[in-house]
Amino acid sequence: MTRLLARPELGSVVGMVAIFVFFFAIADPFRQATSMGTVLYVSSTIGIMAVPVALLMIGGEFDLSAGVNVTASALTASMLSYQLSLNVWVGVVASLLFALGVGFLNGFLVTTTGIPSFLVTLGTFLMLQGANIAVTKQVSGQVATDNISDMDGFDTAKAIFASSFDVGSVTIRATVLWWLLFVAVGTWVLLRTRPGNWIFAVGGNVDSARAVGVPVRQTKIALFMGVGFCAWFMGMHRLFAFSTVQSGEGVGNEFIYIIAAVIGGCLLTGGYGSAIGAAFGALIFGMTNQGIVYAGWDADWFKFFLGVMLLFATVLNMWVRRLAVRR
Amino acid sequence: MPLIEMTGVGKRYGTIVALHDVSLRVNAGQITCVLGDNGAGKSTLIKIMSGLHQHDEGELLVDGEPARFGSPRAALDRGIATVYQDLAVVALMPVWRNFFLGSELTRGFGPLRRLDIDAMRRTTRDELARMGIHLGDVEQPIGQLSGGERQCVAIARAIHFGARVLILDEPTAALGVKQSGVVLKYVAAARDAGLGVVFITHNPHHAYLVGDHFVLLNRGRMRLDRRRDEISLDDLTREMAGGDELTALTHELQRT
Ligand SMILES: Nc1ncnc2c1ncn2[C@@H]1O[C@H](COP(=O)(O)OP(=O)(O)O)[C@@H](O)[C@H]1O
Ligand SMILES: [Mg+2]
């Protein structure tokens, strides 16, 4: 029983059920199976990022540049392919290197300087936010990129990053499957591999980890690069789903990712949390986001609800952990 | 040949001289006690042996060869394990994950290489049982154990991973009388297992219970260096408390 209570996901499971029951009861369209497809899609767009963000938090760090890095990756791929008339896959690969590079830079600066990641990534966040818009304006003469839908390689890329299929009347977007895969990989790494053990250790007590020979620096840099990788993936999804990218997008999403991870049981101080919990956190986000639309409420209530969920989940998580650690 | 021999070692942090001209030997099957007040340089001394810091002066010999450790891993690879004052465990992680942290057992290859959780749980339970610690559940967060138990887990861990030298930084400082006793028993057990032990403490009574050799540091300098047969507990306590200064203080405080 204590073991079950000590699971980091507990708070998010309770919250998830509560939100589901609530909107199921009050919003007619929420009960339709087709709505579930939309809810899952919206959840997956947050959930894919929430996985590496949760791992990073467990490792004791934040990444405020995660949201704009999604946009930066999409912009890189789009503008590079379009301006040089290349196969879009060239842009896809180049933007992967770019996104991983941003992650590496964050990790390198944090581990080299010892400056808190909150500040380092605030710096890269501002840099990317500014560069996204400035470079886009410079290159395409507007704040969005040109449509790339008739370029070589677009169809294959869309099939991978932004396709969908029907199960009965429900449309399932490919990102939902990718999300499941990422959660599974994240959970595997965290609980079943050596680096997973190191992630908990560097977040829980970095001095102890170093003293017993854990490669602290590599672990942290790899975590930041994991965020970069998923930011690239989401960037590719946005690019191939819409064929064009708004350069101002993504700002503020970094907090949604962090909120999903925290609702899912990640400790702000590091050393504790789970990838599955972050998935539940993302699902809570998706259900609330769509539930409010289905209930016919003003969309502005969404943030209010998210805030309530965040407070509720953190208080519950704290209480549960005290219960579990008490001897 | 001593396992570790330090001669004339010095270390400064910027302008602060933390250690100056300190010499020390660690022999297999013996306990070398390093005593001293807060700020005397005890932690600095062992951090040089364990690879967290490097010395600026003098020599560090391991098995008779000059050594300079760039990282704790390098020291561990030479069989030098350290249990830190601030309890080198990650409180929220299960006991078995702490036990194997940094030296995890795995099975399978490539992407399927995974933790051998059963083997690690079993080994942790067995190794602790051998030291007389019977945990019902090695899955519980190590933070739930008492301070003494945590020290013992850390010591058991060092022995299991083949340490030849065990360095303990004030293992009894935060403990009550009874728990200190338990820890001292494991310190002695490690010595009997043939390890060279460096035991840091500012408690001369604890030191004298198990020590073979005593080194007293004062503001980074060696103030005393004696074998057990060369000094009594009373003298050690007196030296520790400041020697002549204490005598003066006694007179000063004496009611007339
Ligand atoms: N990382 C450090 N940077 C600067 N000064 C330090 C550092 N570690 C220790 N010192 C200083 O070196 C001296 C010795 O400290 P320490 O070795 O921790 O002593 P002890 O363990 O005997 O209490 C103290 O004056 C302390 O302030
Ligand atoms: Mg100390």
Coordinates of C-alpha atoms and ligand atoms in Angstrom, one line a residue:
Chain A
M1 CA 0.0 0.0 0.0
T2 CA 2.7 2.4 1.0
R3 CA 4.6 1.3 -2.1
L4 CA 1.6 2.2 -4.3
L5 CA 1.1 5.5 -2.5
A6 CA 4.8 6.3 -3.1
R7 CA 4.4 6.1 -6.9
P8 CA 5.1 9.6 -8.3
E9 CA 2.1 9.2 -10.7
L10 CA -0.6 8.9 -8.0
G11 CA -1.6 12.6 -8.0
S12 CA -1.9 12.8 -11.7
V13 CA -4.0 9.6 -11.9
V14 CA -6.5 11.0 -9.4
G15 CA -6.5 14.3 -11.2
M16 CA -7.0 12.6 -14.6
V17 CA -10.0 10.6 -13.4
A18 CA -11.5 13.7 -11.8
I19 CA -11.1 15.8 -14.9
F20 CA -12.5 13.0 -17.1
V21 CA -15.5 12.4 -15.0
F22 CA -16.2 16.2 -14.7
F23 CA -16.2 16.9 -18.4
F24 CA -17.9 13.6 -19.2
A25 CA -20.7 14.7 -16.9
I26 CA -21.1 18.3 -18.1
A27 CA -20.0 18.4 -21.8
D28 CA -22.1 16.4 -24.2
P29 CA -19.6 16.3 -27.1
F30 CA -16.9 15.1 -24.7
R31 CA -18.7 11.8 -24.5
Q32 CA -18.3 11.1 -28.2
A33 CA -15.6 8.7 -29.3
T34 CA -14.5 11.1 -32.0
S35 CA -13.7 13.8 -29.4
M36 CA -11.3 11.3 -27.8
G37 CA -9.2 11.4 -31.0
T38 CA -8.9 15.2 -30.7
V39 CA -8.2 15.1 -27.0
L40 CA -5.4 12.5 -27.5
Y41 CA -3.9 14.6 -30.3
V42 CA -3.8 17.8 -28.3
S43 CA -2.3 15.8 -25.4
S44 CA 0.3 14.2 -27.6
T45 CA 1.6 17.6 -28.8
I46 CA 2.4 18.4 -25.2
G47 CA 3.1 14.9 -24.1
I48 CA 6.0 14.3 -26.5
M49 CA 7.8 17.2 -25.0
A50 CA 6.8 16.5 -21.4
V51 CA 8.8 13.2 -21.5
P52 CA 12.3 14.6 -22.0
V53 CA 11.3 17.7 -19.9
A54 CA 10.4 15.3 -17.0
L55 CA 13.6 13.4 -17.4
L56 CA 15.5 16.6 -17.3
M57 CA 13.7 17.7 -14.2
I58 CA 14.4 14.4 -12.5
G59 CA 18.0 15.1 -13.4
G60 CA 17.7 18.4 -11.5
E61 CA 17.5 20.9 -14.3
F62 CA 15.0 23.0 -16.3
D63 CA 14.9 24.0 -20.0
L64 CA 13.0 27.2 -20.7
S65 CA 14.2 27.1 -24.3
A66 CA 12.2 23.9 -25.0
G67 CA 9.1 25.7 -26.5
V68 CA 11.0 28.1 -28.8
N69 CA 13.4 25.3 -29.8
V70 CA 10.4 23.5 -31.4
T71 CA 9.7 26.5 -33.5
A72 CA 13.4 27.1 -34.3
S73 CA 13.7 23.5 -35.6
A74 CA 10.7 23.9 -37.8
L75 CA 12.0 27.2 -39.1
T76 CA 15.4 25.8 -39.8
A77 CA 14.1 22.9 -41.7
S78 CA 11.6 24.9 -43.7
M79 CA 13.7 27.9 -44.6
L80 CA 16.8 25.8 -45.5
S81 CA 14.9 23.5 -47.8
Y82 CA 12.9 26.3 -49.4
Q83 CA 15.6 28.9 -49.9
L84 CA 18.1 26.4 -51.4
S85 CA 15.4 24.4 -53.2
L86 CA 16.6 21.2 -51.6
N87 CA 14.7 18.0 -50.7
V88 CA 12.9 18.7 -47.4
W89 CA 14.8 15.8 -45.8
V90 CA 18.0 17.8 -46.0
G91 CA 16.2 20.4 -43.9
V92 CA 14.9 17.7 -41.6
V93 CA 18.4 16.4 -40.9
A94 CA 20.0 19.8 -40.6
S95 CA 17.3 20.9 -38.1
L96 CA 18.0 17.8 -36.0
L97 CA 21.6 18.8 -35.8
F98 CA 20.5 22.3 -34.9
A99 CA 18.1 21.2 -32.1
L100 CA 20.6 18.8 -30.7
G101 CA 23.1 21.6 -30.8
V102 CA 20.9 23.9 -28.8
G103 CA 20.5 21.1 -26.2
F104 CA 24.2 20.5 -26.1
L105 CA 24.9 24.2 -25.6
N106 CA 22.4 24.4 -22.7
G107 CA 23.9 21.4 -21.1
F108 CA 27.5 22.4 -21.7
L109 CA 26.9 25.9 -20.3
V110 CA 25.1 24.6 -17.2
T111 CA 27.7 22.0 -16.4
T112 CA 30.7 24.1 -17.2
T113 CA 29.7 27.4 -15.5
G114 CA 27.6 26.0 -12.7
I115 CA 25.0 28.8 -13.4
P116 CA 21.5 27.5 -12.7
S117 CA 19.8 26.1 -15.8
F118 CA 16.9 28.4 -15.1
L119 CA 19.2 31.3 -16.1
V120 CA 21.2 29.6 -18.8
T121 CA 18.1 28.4 -20.6
L122 CA 16.3 31.8 -20.1
G123 CA 19.2 33.2 -22.1
T124 CA 18.9 30.7 -24.9
F125 CA 15.1 31.1 -24.8
L126 CA 15.4 34.8 -25.4
M127 CA 18.1 34.3 -28.1
L128 CA 15.9 31.8 -30.0
Q129 CA 12.7 33.8 -29.5
G130 CA 14.4 36.8 -31.0
A131 CA 16.2 35.0 -33.7
N132 CA 13.2 33.0 -34.8
I133 CA 11.3 36.1 -35.7
A134 CA 14.2 38.3 -36.9
V135 CA 15.7 35.6 -39.2
T136 CA 12.3 34.6 -40.6
K137 CA 11.5 38.3 -41.4
Q138 CA 14.8 38.7 -43.0
V139 CA 14.6 35.5 -45.1
S140 CA 11.0 35.4 -46.2
G141 CA 10.0 39.0 -45.7
Q142 CA 7.1 38.1 -43.4
V143 CA 6.6 36.5 -40.0
A144 CA 5.7 33.1 -41.4
T145 CA 7.7 30.8 -43.7
D146 CA 6.7 30.0 -47.3
N147 CA 4.5 26.9 -47.9
I148 CA 6.7 23.9 -48.6
S149 CA 3.9 21.4 -49.4
D150 CA 4.9 20.9 -53.1
M151 CA 8.6 20.3 -52.4
D152 CA 10.5 17.1 -52.9
G153 CA 10.2 14.7 -49.9
F154 CA 7.3 16.5 -48.3
D155 CA 4.9 13.5 -48.6
T156 CA 7.3 11.0 -47.1
A157 CA 8.1 13.4 -44.2
K158 CA 4.4 14.1 -43.7
A159 CA 3.7 10.4 -43.5
I160 CA 6.2 10.1 -40.7
F161 CA 5.6 13.2 -38.7
A162 CA 2.0 14.3 -39.4
S163 CA -0.1 11.5 -40.8
S164 CA -3.3 10.1 -39.3
F165 CA -5.5 7.0 -39.7
D166 CA -9.0 6.0 -38.8
V167 CA -10.1 3.4 -36.2
G168 CA -13.8 3.1 -36.8
S169 CA -15.1 6.7 -36.6
V170 CA -12.1 7.9 -34.6
T171 CA -9.2 9.6 -36.3
I172 CA -5.9 8.9 -34.6
R173 CA -3.0 11.2 -35.4
A174 CA 0.5 9.6 -35.7
T175 CA 1.8 11.8 -32.9
V176 CA -0.3 9.8 -30.5
L177 CA 1.6 6.7 -31.4
W178 CA 4.9 8.5 -31.3
W179 CA 3.9 9.8 -27.9
L180 CA 3.3 6.3 -26.6
L181 CA 6.6 5.2 -28.0
F182 CA 8.5 8.1 -26.4
V183 CA 6.8 7.5 -23.0
A184 CA 7.7 3.8 -23.2
V185 CA 11.4 4.6 -24.2
G186 CA 11.6 7.3 -21.4
T187 CA 10.2 4.9 -18.8
W188 CA 12.6 2.1 -20.0
V189 CA 15.6 4.4 -19.8
L190 CA 14.6 5.8 -16.4
L191 CA 13.8 2.6 -14.6
R192 CA 15.7 -0.2 -16.5
T193 CA 19.1 1.3 -17.6
R194 CA 22.2 2.6 -16.0
P195 CA 21.8 6.1 -17.3
G196 CA 18.3 6.1 -15.7
N197 CA 19.9 5.4 -12.4
W198 CA 22.3 8.2 -13.0
I199 CA 19.5 10.6 -13.9
F200 CA 17.8 10.0 -10.5
A201 CA 21.2 10.4 -8.7
V202 CA 22.4 13.6 -10.4
G203 CA 19.0 15.2 -9.6
G204 CA 18.8 13.8 -6.1
N205 CA 22.3 14.4 -4.8
V206 CA 24.8 15.5 -7.3
D207 CA 27.8 15.4 -5.0
S208 CA 27.1 11.8 -4.0
A209 CA 26.6 10.8 -7.6
R210 CA 30.0 12.4 -8.5
A211 CA 31.7 10.7 -5.6
V212 CA 30.7 7.2 -6.6
G213 CA 31.8 7.8 -10.2
V214 CA 28.6 8.7 -12.0
P215 CA 29.4 10.7 -15.1
V216 CA 27.4 13.8 -14.0
R217 CA 28.3 16.0 -16.8
Q218 CA 27.6 13.6 -19.6
T219 CA 24.3 12.7 -18.0
K220 CA 23.1 16.3 -17.8
I221 CA 24.2 17.2 -21.3
A222 CA 22.5 14.1 -22.7
L223 CA 19.3 15.1 -20.9
F224 CA 19.4 18.6 -22.5
M225 CA 20.0 17.0 -25.8
G226 CA 17.0 14.7 -25.3
V227 CA 14.9 17.8 -24.9
G228 CA 16.5 19.1 -28.1
F229 CA 15.7 15.9 -29.9
C230 CA 12.0 15.9 -29.0
A231 CA 11.8 19.7 -29.8
W232 CA 13.1 18.8 -33.2
F233 CA 10.5 16.0 -33.5
M234 CA 7.6 18.4 -32.5
G235 CA 9.0 21.0 -34.8
M236 CA 8.9 18.6 -37.7
H237 CA 5.3 17.7 -36.8
R238 CA 4.2 21.3 -36.9
L239 CA 6.0 21.9 -40.1
F240 CA 4.6 18.9 -42.0
A241 CA 1.1 19.3 -40.5
F242 CA 0.7 22.9 -41.6
S243 CA 3.3 23.3 -44.4
T244 CA 4.3 26.7 -43.0
V245 CA 5.6 27.9 -39.6
Q246 CA 4.6 31.0 -37.6
S247 CA 7.9 32.3 -36.3
G248 CA 6.4 33.6 -33.0
E249 CA 5.0 30.3 -32.0
G250 CA 6.0 28.1 -29.1
V251 CA 6.6 30.9 -26.5
G252 CA 5.1 29.9 -23.2
N253 CA 4.9 26.2 -24.1
E254 CA 8.0 25.5 -22.0
F255 CA 5.9 26.1 -18.9
I256 CA 3.1 23.8 -20.1
Y257 CA 5.7 21.0 -20.5
I258 CA 7.0 21.7 -17.0
I259 CA 3.5 21.9 -15.6
A260 CA 2.7 18.5 -17.2
A261 CA 5.8 17.0 -15.6
V262 CA 5.1 18.5 -12.2
I263 CA 1.4 17.4 -12.2
G264 CA 2.9 14.0 -13.1
G265 CA 4.9 13.9 -9.9
C266 CA 8.3 15.4 -10.8
L267 CA 9.9 17.3 -7.9
L268 CA 11.0 20.8 -8.7
T269 CA 14.1 20.0 -6.8
G270 CA 15.0 17.0 -8.9
G271 CA 15.6 13.3 -8.1
Y272 CA 12.0 12.2 -8.2
G273 CA 9.4 11.7 -10.9
S274 CA 8.3 9.6 -13.8
A275 CA 7.8 9.7 -17.6
I276 CA 4.4 8.0 -17.3
G277 CA 3.3 10.7 -14.8
A278 CA 4.3 13.4 -17.3
A279 CA 2.1 11.6 -19.9
F280 CA -0.8 11.7 -17.5
G281 CA -0.1 15.4 -16.9
A282 CA -0.2 16.0 -20.7
L283 CA -3.5 14.1 -20.9
I284 CA -4.9 16.3 -18.1
F285 CA -3.8 19.2 -20.2
G286 CA -5.5 17.8 -23.4
M287 CA -8.8 16.9 -21.6
T288 CA -9.1 20.3 -20.0
N289 CA -8.1 22.1 -23.1
Q290 CA -10.8 20.4 -25.2
G291 CA -13.3 19.8 -22.4
I292 CA -13.7 23.6 -22.0
V293 CA -14.4 23.9 -25.8
Y294 CA -16.9 21.1 -25.7
A295 CA -18.6 22.6 -22.6
G296 CA -19.0 25.8 -24.6
W297 CA -17.1 27.9 -22.1
D298 CA -14.9 30.8 -22.8
A299 CA -11.4 29.4 -23.7
D300 CA -9.8 31.8 -21.2
W301 CA -11.0 29.5 -18.4
F302 CA -8.5 27.0 -19.6
K303 CA -5.5 28.7 -17.9
F304 CA -7.6 29.0 -14.7
F305 CA -8.2 25.2 -14.7
L306 CA -4.6 24.4 -15.4
G307 CA -3.6 26.5 -12.4
V308 CA -6.1 24.7 -10.2
M309 CA -4.8 21.3 -11.4
L310 CA -1.2 22.3 -10.8
L311 CA -1.9 23.4 -7.3
F312 CA -4.0 20.4 -6.5
A313 CA -1.5 18.0 -7.9
T314 CA 1.5 19.5 -6.2
V315 CA -0.2 19.6 -2.8
L316 CA -1.4 16.0 -3.2
N317 CA 2.0 14.8 -4.4
M318 CA 3.7 16.5 -1.4
W319 CA 1.3 15.0 1.0
V320 CA 1.7 11.5 -0.5
R321 CA 5.5 11.7 -0.4
R322 CA 5.5 12.7 3.2
L323 CA 3.3 9.7 4.0
A324 CA 5.6 7.5 2.1
V325 CA 8.9 8.7 3.5
R326 CA 7.7 8.8 7.1
R327 CA 9.1 5.9 9.1
Chain B
M1 CA 54.6 -1.2 1.7
P2 CA 51.9 1.1 2.8
L3 CA 48.7 1.2 0.5
I4 CA 48.8 5.0 0.6
E5 CA 51.7 7.3 1.6
M6 CA 51.5 11.0 1.7
T7 CA 54.6 13.1 2.2
G8 CA 54.7 16.9 2.7
V9 CA 51.4 17.4 1.1
G10 CA 50.0 20.9 0.8
K11 CA 46.8 22.3 -0.7
R12 CA 45.5 25.8 -1.0
Y13 CA 42.1 27.2 -2.0
G14 CA 43.0 30.5 -3.6
T15 CA 44.7 32.3 -0.8
I16 CA 43.5 30.0 2.0
V17 CA 46.1 27.4 3.0
A18 CA 44.0 24.4 3.8
L19 CA 46.9 22.0 4.2
H20 CA 50.7 22.4 4.7
D21 CA 53.4 19.7 5.0
V22 CA 51.1 16.8 6.0
S23 CA 52.4 13.3 6.0
L24 CA 50.5 10.1 6.5
R25 CA 50.5 6.4 5.9
V26 CA 47.7 4.0 5.4
N27 CA 48.6 0.3 6.0
A28 CA 46.5 -2.8 5.1
G29 CA 44.6 -4.1 8.2
Q30 CA 45.2 -0.9 10.1
I31 CA 43.1 2.1 11.1
T32 CA 44.7 5.5 10.7
C33 CA 42.7 8.2 12.5
V34 CA 42.8 11.8 11.4
L35 CA 41.7 14.2 14.2
G36 CA 41.2 17.9 14.3
D37 CA 38.9 20.7 15.0
N38 CA 36.4 22.1 12.5
G39 CA 38.3 23.7 9.6
A40 CA 41.5 21.8 10.5
G41 CA 41.7 20.4 6.9
K42 CA 40.6 16.9 7.6
S43 CA 38.1 16.8 4.7
T44 CA 40.6 18.4 2.4
L45 CA 43.2 15.8 3.2
I46 CA 40.9 12.9 2.3
K47 CA 39.5 14.6 -0.8
I48 CA 43.0 14.5 -2.2
M49 CA 43.2 10.7 -1.6
S50 CA 39.7 10.2 -3.1
G51 CA 40.2 12.3 -6.2
L52 CA 37.9 15.2 -5.5
H53 CA 40.8 17.6 -5.2
Q54 CA 44.5 17.5 -6.2
H55 CA 47.4 18.5 -4.0
D56 CA 49.7 21.4 -4.9
E57 CA 52.7 20.3 -2.9
G58 CA 54.3 17.1 -1.8
E59 CA 53.7 13.6 -2.9
L60 CA 50.9 11.1 -2.9
L61 CA 52.1 7.5 -3.4
V62 CA 49.7 4.6 -4.0
D63 CA 51.3 1.2 -3.7
G64 CA 54.6 3.0 -3.8
E65 CA 53.9 4.8 -7.1
P66 CA 53.2 8.5 -7.4
A67 CA 49.6 9.2 -8.1
R68 CA 47.3 12.1 -8.8
F69 CA 43.6 11.4 -9.2
G70 CA 41.6 13.4 -11.7
S71 CA 38.3 12.1 -10.5
P72 CA 36.7 10.0 -7.8
R73 CA 36.3 7.3 -10.5
A74 CA 40.1 7.2 -10.9
A75 CA 40.6 6.7 -7.1
L76 CA 37.9 4.1 -7.0
D77 CA 39.6 2.2 -9.8
R78 CA 42.7 2.0 -7.6
G79 CA 40.6 0.6 -4.8
I80 CA 40.2 3.7 -2.8
A81 CA 36.6 4.2 -1.6
T82 CA 35.3 7.1 0.4
V83 CA 32.2 7.5 2.6
Y84 CA 31.5 11.1 3.0
Q85 CA 30.5 13.1 6.0
D86 CA 27.4 14.4 4.3
L87 CA 26.3 10.7 3.8
A88 CA 27.0 9.9 0.2
V89 CA 23.6 8.5 -0.6
V90 CA 20.7 9.8 -2.6
A91 CA 17.9 9.9 -0.1
L92 CA 14.9 9.4 -2.4
M93 CA 16.5 6.4 -4.2
P94 CA 15.8 2.8 -3.1
V95 CA 18.5 1.1 -1.0
W96 CA 19.6 -1.2 -3.8
R97 CA 19.9 1.6 -6.4
N98 CA 22.1 3.5 -3.9
F99 CA 24.2 0.4 -3.2
F100 CA 25.0 -0.1 -6.9
L101 CA 25.0 3.5 -8.0
G102 CA 27.8 4.1 -10.5
S103 CA 28.6 0.3 -10.7
E104 CA 25.2 -1.0 -11.7
L105 CA 24.9 -4.6 -12.9
T106 CA 23.4 -5.1 -16.3
R107 CA 22.5 -7.9 -18.6
G108 CA 21.8 -8.1 -22.4
F109 CA 23.5 -6.2 -25.1
G110 CA 23.1 -3.1 -27.2
P111 CA 19.8 -1.4 -26.8
L112 CA 18.5 -4.3 -24.7
R113 CA 21.2 -3.8 -22.2
R114 CA 19.3 -3.4 -19.0
L115 CA 19.7 -3.3 -15.2
D116 CA 19.9 -6.7 -13.6
I117 CA 17.5 -5.7 -10.9
D118 CA 16.9 -9.1 -9.3
A119 CA 20.7 -9.7 -8.9
M120 CA 21.2 -6.2 -7.5
R121 CA 18.4 -6.6 -5.0
R122 CA 19.6 -10.0 -3.9
T123 CA 23.2 -8.9 -3.6
T124 CA 22.3 -5.8 -1.6
R125 CA 20.2 -7.9 0.8
D126 CA 22.9 -10.5 1.2
E127 CA 25.8 -8.0 1.7
L128 CA 23.9 -6.0 4.3
A129 CA 22.9 -9.2 6.1
R130 CA 26.6 -10.2 6.2
M131 CA 27.2 -7.0 8.1
G132 CA 24.3 -7.7 10.4
I133 CA 21.9 -5.3 8.9
H134 CA 18.6 -7.0 8.1
L135 CA 16.4 -4.9 5.9
G136 CA 12.9 -6.1 5.2
D137 CA 12.7 -4.2 2.0
V138 CA 15.7 -3.0 -0.1
E139 CA 13.2 -1.2 -2.3
Q140 CA 12.6 1.5 0.4
P141 CA 14.1 4.9 -0.1
I142 CA 17.5 5.0 1.7
G143 CA 16.4 8.2 3.4
Q144 CA 14.1 6.1 5.5
L145 CA 17.1 4.4 7.2
S146 CA 18.7 5.8 10.3
G147 CA 22.0 7.7 10.0
G148 CA 24.0 4.7 11.3
E149 CA 22.3 2.3 9.0
R150 CA 23.1 4.6 6.0
Q151 CA 26.8 4.7 7.0
C152 CA 26.8 1.0 7.3
V153 CA 25.2 0.6 3.8
A154 CA 27.9 2.9 2.4
I155 CA 30.7 0.9 4.2
A156 CA 29.2 -2.5 3.0
R157 CA 29.1 -1.0 -0.5
A158 CA 32.7 0.0 -0.5
I159 CA 33.8 -3.5 0.8
H160 CA 31.6 -5.2 -1.8
F161 CA 33.2 -3.3 -4.6
G162 CA 36.6 -4.4 -3.7
A163 CA 37.9 -1.4 -1.9
R164 CA 41.4 -1.8 -0.4
V165 CA 41.4 1.5 1.3
L166 CA 38.2 2.8 3.0
I167 CA 38.1 6.5 3.9
L168 CA 35.4 7.6 6.4
D169 CA 34.8 11.3 6.9
E170 CA 33.3 11.8 10.3
P171 CA 31.0 8.8 10.1
T172 CA 29.9 9.2 13.7
A173 CA 29.6 13.0 13.9
A174 CA 25.8 13.1 13.4
L175 CA 25.1 9.9 15.4
G176 CA 24.0 9.1 18.9
V177 CA 26.1 6.9 21.3
K178 CA 24.4 3.6 20.3
Q179 CA 24.5 4.2 16.6
S180 CA 28.1 5.3 16.8
G181 CA 28.9 2.0 18.4
V182 CA 27.3 0.2 15.5
V183 CA 29.3 2.1 13.0
L184 CA 32.6 1.7 14.9
K185 CA 32.0 -2.1 14.8
Y186 CA 31.8 -2.0 11.0
V187 CA 34.9 0.2 10.9
A188 CA 36.7 -2.6 12.9
A189 CA 35.1 -5.2 10.6
A190 CA 36.5 -3.5 7.6
R191 CA 40.0 -3.5 9.2
D192 CA 39.7 -7.2 10.1
A193 CA 38.8 -7.8 6.4
G194 CA 42.3 -6.5 5.6
L195 CA 41.4 -3.0 4.4
G196 CA 43.4 0.0 5.2
V197 CA 41.1 2.4 6.9
V198 CA 41.3 6.2 7.2
F199 CA 39.0 7.3 10.0
I200 CA 38.3 11.0 10.3
T201 CA 36.8 12.2 13.5
H202 CA 36.9 15.0 16.0
N203 CA 36.0 12.6 18.8
P204 CA 39.2 11.3 20.4
H205 CA 37.2 8.6 22.3
H206 CA 35.9 7.1 19.1
A207 CA 39.4 7.3 17.5
Y208 CA 41.1 5.6 20.4
L209 CA 38.5 2.8 20.5
V210 CA 39.6 1.5 17.0
G211 CA 42.7 3.5 15.9
D212 CA 46.2 2.1 15.3
H213 CA 47.7 5.4 14.4
F214 CA 46.8 9.0 15.1
V215 CA 47.4 12.1 13.2
L216 CA 46.2 15.4 14.6
L217 CA 45.7 18.4 12.3
N218 CA 45.5 22.0 13.4
R219 CA 44.8 24.8 10.9
G220 CA 46.1 22.7 8.1
R221 CA 49.4 21.6 9.9
M222 CA 50.3 18.3 11.5
R223 CA 50.4 18.9 15.2
L224 CA 50.8 15.3 16.3
D225 CA 51.7 11.9 14.7
R226 CA 51.7 8.9 17.0
R227 CA 51.3 5.2 17.0
R228 CA 48.8 3.8 19.5
D229 CA 51.6 2.5 21.8
E230 CA 53.1 6.0 21.9
I231 CA 50.1 7.9 23.3
S232 CA 47.4 7.4 25.9
L233 CA 43.7 8.3 25.5
D234 CA 44.1 11.1 28.1
D235 CA 47.0 12.6 26.1
L236 CA 45.2 12.3 22.9
T237 CA 42.1 14.0 24.4
R238 CA 44.3 16.8 25.9
E239 CA 46.1 17.4 22.6
M240 CA 42.8 17.4 20.7
A241 CA 41.3 19.9 23.1
G242 CA 44.2 22.2 22.5
G243 CA 46.9 20.9 24.9
D244 CA 48.5 23.7 26.9
E245 CA 45.7 26.0 25.9
L246 CA 43.3 23.7 27.7
T247 CA 45.4 23.8 30.9
A248 CA 45.4 27.6 30.7
L249 CA 41.6 27.6 30.2
T250 CA 41.1 25.2 33.1
H251 CA 43.0 27.6 35.4
E252 CA 41.0 30.5 34.1
L253 CA 37.7 28.9 34.6
Q254 CA 38.5 27.5 38.0
R255 CA 36.5 29.1 40.8
T256 CA 38.6 30.4 43.5
Ligands
LIG1 N1 36.2 24.1 -1.6 C1 36.8 25.0 -0.8 N2 37.0 26.3 -1.2 C2 37.6 27.1 -0.4 N3 38.0 26.9 0.9 C3 37.8 25.6 1.4 C4 37.1 24.6 0.6 N4 37.0 23.5 1.3 C5 37.5 23.8 2.5 N5 38.0 25.1 2.6 C6 38.7 25.7 3.7 O1 39.8 24.9 4.0 C7 39.9 24.8 5.4 C8 39.9 23.3 5.8 O2 38.5 22.8 5.6 P1 38.1 21.3 5.7 O3 39.1 20.4 5.0 O4 36.7 21.1 5.3 O5 38.3 21.1 7.3 P2 37.6 20.0 8.3 O6 37.0 18.9 7.4 O7 38.7 19.5 9.2 O8 36.5 20.7 9.1 C9 38.8 25.6 6.0 O9 39.3 26.9 6.3 C10 37.8 25.7 4.9 O10 37.1 26.9 5.1
MG2 MG 35.0 18.0 7.3

